[in-house]
Each structure stands twice: as structure tokens, then as C-alpha cells.
Amino acid sequence: MADITSPVQSDFAALLAPPLTVAVASGKGGTGKTLVATNLALAASRAGSPVALVDCDADAPNDALFIPPDPWETAPVTVPLPVVDADACLLCGACRNACAYGAIRILGGAVIVFPELCHGCGACVRVCAPRAITEEPRRVGEVEWGPAAADIVQPAGATAVTGRLDIGEVKTPAVIRAARERAAVLRRQVTILDAPPGVACAAVAAVRGADIVVLVTEPTPFGMHDLALALELTREMGLPTGVVINRDGSGSEDVAAFCTAEGIPILARIPFDREVAAIYAEGGLVIDQHPEGAAWFSGMWSAIRALAAEAEL
């Protein structure tokens, strides 16, 4: 029987579907995560799902260059930092012994706190018998958010959220968590997380709890090596995963054979195309400015929805 569902019915069905969180990640930088995340957000919005696009690459966020919030709001991101009252401190060493990260040391007859090592767990405060340690908020970054321009994301709308680490700070996971919490408050139907590259703490903070992880790779030796690392991470975390091959045809590595061997679906292929690079370099949106862009990203979104439905079975 032919599908007689109207576009309006399809949009209404999308609004009734369970909320979906998609993390767009990669094992290495430069594979095209931002290209995929920004255009995918538009494809989801135009398919009828209100979207939150969250830039979790807090060291170098640039989603807003393509989908700027207007107007926007900002809020600081802070972490608790231990402060020691030297007059009350007994130099007993309990705080030093309790710190799993080596952030507290006794040097020269004084307790020294190393902010870059502190994880804000509060263990030092809890074990300090004379109550000589308190915590004060320390700014490490900010979160910026606001609605994307209506003419870009019609009909369902989208909100752009950016986590931005302050210069000289190292608490990237804290900024990522704050950006994701802001997106959760917005309660959009679809949340797309543009994760930082790699498989370290920041990437873990970005993809944790996602319904689907989209790994963006390229057919090069470096791309294949780091795809394997990223796949190992998502499997360890128990996250359903699919692959997007960007710059398809540019290298000699057989990504498709690797995915087949690993049982990982290929969600989309974006060909090696000078026009794609030119659009991206100028801050444009491939979904609008490339003749095949709409087909690429609408097809990618459909494949992601299918993978999400399969993962729920």
C-alpha cells in the first residue's frame, strides 16, 4: 500500500516521538563534525522536530559561525575550588590524603591547592575536622544560547547553545556539562551535540547518555585509525553508533569494509567535492547551497531515526 501520510501528519508524528539526543563525534579533528552537526540540525528542524544544537567543542566552538543565535544570552560556568583558612588548619594532611587527583599538597608548612588538578569533588571539605576548608566558585568558561534565525530553520525552529572555555582554563568537561544542562532546560524534541574530537575526558562528557553517536570519518590512514579508537569508546559506553564518511573518494582506505566487518551502519556519504569545501570555508550551509546538500542531510537524518528506532527494540 502506498504511503499516504501528509507532510503535516509527518510533522505532528515527529513532535509526538520520544526526545532524541544525537552526538556527532570523531576520533580526530578535521573530519567534518561541525559540517555534519550544523547541517543535520537544519535537516531535523525542517523535518518537523524542534532542535537544540549544542556546541560541545568548548576549546574551539564554531557552530555559531554557521547557525548564529539571535538574540543570545550568556551565563558563566563555575566550578567549586577549595580555599584553606591557614589560621584554622592543623596541617594534619587529611585533605591531601583524601584527594584522588593530587590537587592538594602540604609544602613549606602550608596547604597548597592546585586549581588545574582539582575536580571539585568536595572530598577535602568533608574530611577536614577543624573545618578549615571551604569552597568558592571559580569561573572557567561560559555558555551562550539563543534562537536561530527563523528563516534558516523553519518550520520547527532551533536553539543554538555554545559552551566556551575561558583562555588558560582546562576544565572543558565542566563547560560541556553546563552547555548540555542548558539544552536540557530548553526541552527540545531533538538535541544534537557537536562533540570535541578524540576519546579523552571532554569527548566522554559530550557523548555520555546520547541515544545515538554519529562518528564522522574520512578515508585516510589517520581517519581509519582514530575511527577505530572512537568506536572502541562508544562500545565501551554502550552507545548505538553509526558512521558518516566525509570526503568520500579522497583516500585509499576502505571505510565501508571496516564498517561491514565491525557491524556498524554507514549513515551517509559526503563526496570529496570542492564546492562543499568552498561553501564551508565561507560559513555557508551545504544543505542550502549545494545542489545535492538537501538530499545528503535529509537522508542522513532518516538513517539516524531508523537507527534510533532499531536501538529501542
PDB file of N, CA and C in Angstrom, residues 35 39 46 246 269-280 284-297:
ATOM      1  N   LEU A  35      30.523  20.444  10.118  1.00  0.00           N
ATOM      2  CA  LEU A  35      29.764  20.391   8.866  1.00  0.00           C
ATOM      3  C   LEU A  35      28.539  19.507   9.040  1.00  0.00           C
ATOM      4  N   ASN A  39      24.467  21.129   9.647  1.00  0.00           N
ATOM      5  CA  ASN A  39      23.521  20.830   8.571  1.00  0.00           C
ATOM      6  C   ASN A  39      22.497  19.786   9.005  1.00  0.00           C
ATOM      7  N   ARG A  46      13.787  21.017   9.777  1.00  0.00           N
ATOM      8  CA  ARG A  46      12.912  21.108   8.610  1.00  0.00           C
ATOM      9  C   ARG A  46      12.038  19.868   8.434  1.00  0.00           C
ATOM     10  N   ASN A 246      32.951  11.343   5.340  1.00  0.00           N
ATOM     11  CA  ASN A 246      33.099  12.653   4.707  1.00  0.00           C
ATOM     12  C   ASN A 246      34.293  12.608   3.762  1.00  0.00           C
ATOM     13  N   ARG A 269      27.210   9.229   3.050  1.00  0.00           N
ATOM     14  CA  ARG A 269      28.500   9.525   2.420  1.00  0.00           C
ATOM     15  C   ARG A 269      28.429  10.932   1.839  1.00  0.00           C
ATOM     16  N   ILE A 270      29.389  11.755   2.182  1.00  0.00           N
ATOM     17  CA  ILE A 270      29.503  13.086   1.594  1.00  0.00           C
ATOM     18  C   ILE A 270      30.737  13.064   0.693  1.00  0.00           C
ATOM     19  N   PRO A 271      30.564  13.225  -0.600  1.00  0.00           N
ATOM     20  CA  PRO A 271      31.692  13.031  -1.518  1.00  0.00           C
ATOM     21  C   PRO A 271      32.762  14.106  -1.390  1.00  0.00           C
ATOM     22  N   PHE A 272      33.941  13.759  -1.866  1.00  0.00           N
ATOM     23  CA  PHE A 272      35.048  14.707  -1.935  1.00  0.00           C
ATOM     24  C   PHE A 272      34.733  15.700  -3.042  1.00  0.00           C
ATOM     25  N   ASP A 273      34.325  16.913  -2.636  1.00  0.00           N
ATOM     26  CA  ASP A 273      33.759  17.867  -3.586  1.00  0.00           C
ATOM     27  C   ASP A 273      34.278  19.255  -3.243  1.00  0.00           C
ATOM     28  N   ARG A 274      34.930  19.891  -4.183  1.00  0.00           N
ATOM     29  CA  ARG A 274      35.497  21.215  -3.951  1.00  0.00           C
ATOM     30  C   ARG A 274      34.411  22.220  -3.568  1.00  0.00           C
ATOM     31  N   GLU A 275      33.212  22.074  -4.136  1.00  0.00           N
ATOM     32  CA  GLU A 275      32.129  23.011  -3.850  1.00  0.00           C
ATOM     33  C   GLU A 275      31.718  22.941  -2.381  1.00  0.00           C
ATOM     34  N   VAL A 276      31.712  21.735  -1.787  1.00  0.00           N
ATOM     35  CA  VAL A 276      31.409  21.591  -0.364  1.00  0.00           C
ATOM     36  C   VAL A 276      32.427  22.357   0.461  1.00  0.00           C
ATOM     37  N   ALA A 277      33.701  22.192   0.127  1.00  0.00           N
ATOM     38  CA  ALA A 277      34.759  22.888   0.867  1.00  0.00           C
ATOM     39  C   ALA A 277      34.624  24.399   0.742  1.00  0.00           C
ATOM     40  N   ALA A 278      34.277  24.878  -0.431  1.00  0.00           N
ATOM     41  CA  ALA A 278      34.145  26.322  -0.640  1.00  0.00           C
ATOM     42  C   ALA A 278      32.979  26.893   0.166  1.00  0.00           C
ATOM     43  N   ILE A 279      31.857  26.186   0.170  1.00  0.00           N
ATOM     44  CA  ILE A 279      30.690  26.644   0.939  1.00  0.00           C
ATOM     45  C   ILE A 279      31.029  26.698   2.421  1.00  0.00           C
ATOM     46  N   TYR A 280      31.663  25.641   2.915  1.00  0.00           N
ATOM     47  CA  TYR A 280      32.009  25.560   4.336  1.00  0.00           C
ATOM     48  C   TYR A 280      33.004  26.660   4.716  1.00  0.00           C
ATOM     49  N   GLY A 284      28.987  29.023   4.913  1.00  0.00           N
ATOM     50  CA  GLY A 284      27.685  28.711   4.342  1.00  0.00           C
ATOM     51  C   GLY A 284      27.159  27.372   4.817  1.00  0.00           C
ATOM     52  N   LEU A 285      25.923  27.080   4.440  1.00  0.00           N
ATOM     53  CA  LEU A 285      25.259  25.835   4.817  1.00  0.00           C
ATOM     54  C   LEU A 285      25.105  24.962   3.579  1.00  0.00           C
ATOM     55  N   VAL A 286      25.744  23.807   3.605  1.00  0.00           N
ATOM     56  CA  VAL A 286      25.758  22.912   2.456  1.00  0.00           C
ATOM     57  C   VAL A 286      24.354  22.441   2.115  1.00  0.00           C
ATOM     58  N   ILE A 287      23.508  22.271   3.114  1.00  0.00           N
ATOM     59  CA  ILE A 287      22.153  21.797   2.884  1.00  0.00           C
ATOM     60  C   ILE A 287      21.359  22.752   1.993  1.00  0.00           C
ATOM     61  N   ASP A 288      21.745  24.034   2.012  1.00  0.00           N
ATOM     62  CA  ASP A 288      21.050  25.046   1.210  1.00  0.00           C
ATOM     63  C   ASP A 288      21.790  25.406  -0.072  1.00  0.00           C
ATOM     64  N   GLN A 289      23.114  25.373  -0.029  1.00  0.00           N
ATOM     65  CA  GLN A 289      23.889  25.955  -1.117  1.00  0.00           C
ATOM     66  C   GLN A 289      24.488  24.946  -2.086  1.00  0.00           C
ATOM     67  N   HIS A 290      24.445  23.672  -1.748  1.00  0.00           N
ATOM     68  CA  HIS A 290      24.934  22.650  -2.678  1.00  0.00           C
ATOM     69  C   HIS A 290      23.734  21.969  -3.325  1.00  0.00           C
ATOM     70  N   PRO A 291      23.793  21.692  -4.623  1.00  0.00           N
ATOM     71  CA  PRO A 291      22.645  21.082  -5.303  1.00  0.00           C
ATOM     72  C   PRO A 291      22.182  19.769  -4.674  1.00  0.00           C
ATOM     73  N   GLU A 292      23.108  19.020  -4.093  1.00  0.00           N
ATOM     74  CA  GLU A 292      22.744  17.728  -3.501  1.00  0.00           C
ATOM     75  C   GLU A 292      22.695  17.770  -1.973  1.00  0.00           C
ATOM     76  N   GLY A 293      22.930  18.945  -1.398  1.00  0.00           N
ATOM     77  CA  GLY A 293      23.029  19.050   0.049  1.00  0.00           C
ATOM     78  C   GLY A 293      21.772  18.613   0.786  1.00  0.00           C
ATOM     79  N   ALA A 294      20.616  19.051   0.313  1.00  0.00           N
ATOM     80  CA  ALA A 294      19.369  18.699   0.997  1.00  0.00           C
ATOM     81  C   ALA A 294      19.157  17.193   1.005  1.00  0.00           C
ATOM     82  N   ALA A 295      19.481  16.532  -0.095  1.00  0.00           N
ATOM     83  CA  ALA A 295      19.311  15.080  -0.171  1.00  0.00           C
ATOM     84  C   ALA A 295      20.275  14.370   0.772  1.00  0.00           C
ATOM     85  N   TRP A 296      21.519  14.846   0.833  1.00  0.00           N
ATOM     86  CA  TRP A 296      22.502  14.217   1.724  1.00  0.00           C
ATOM     87  C   TRP A 296      22.030  14.240   3.175  1.00  0.00           C
ATOM     88  N   PHE A 297      21.623  15.409   3.636  1.00  0.00           N
ATOM     89  CA  PHE A 297      21.365  15.554   5.063  1.00  0.00           C
ATOM     90  C   PHE A 297      19.969  15.102   5.470  1.00  0.00           C
TER      91      PHE A 297
END
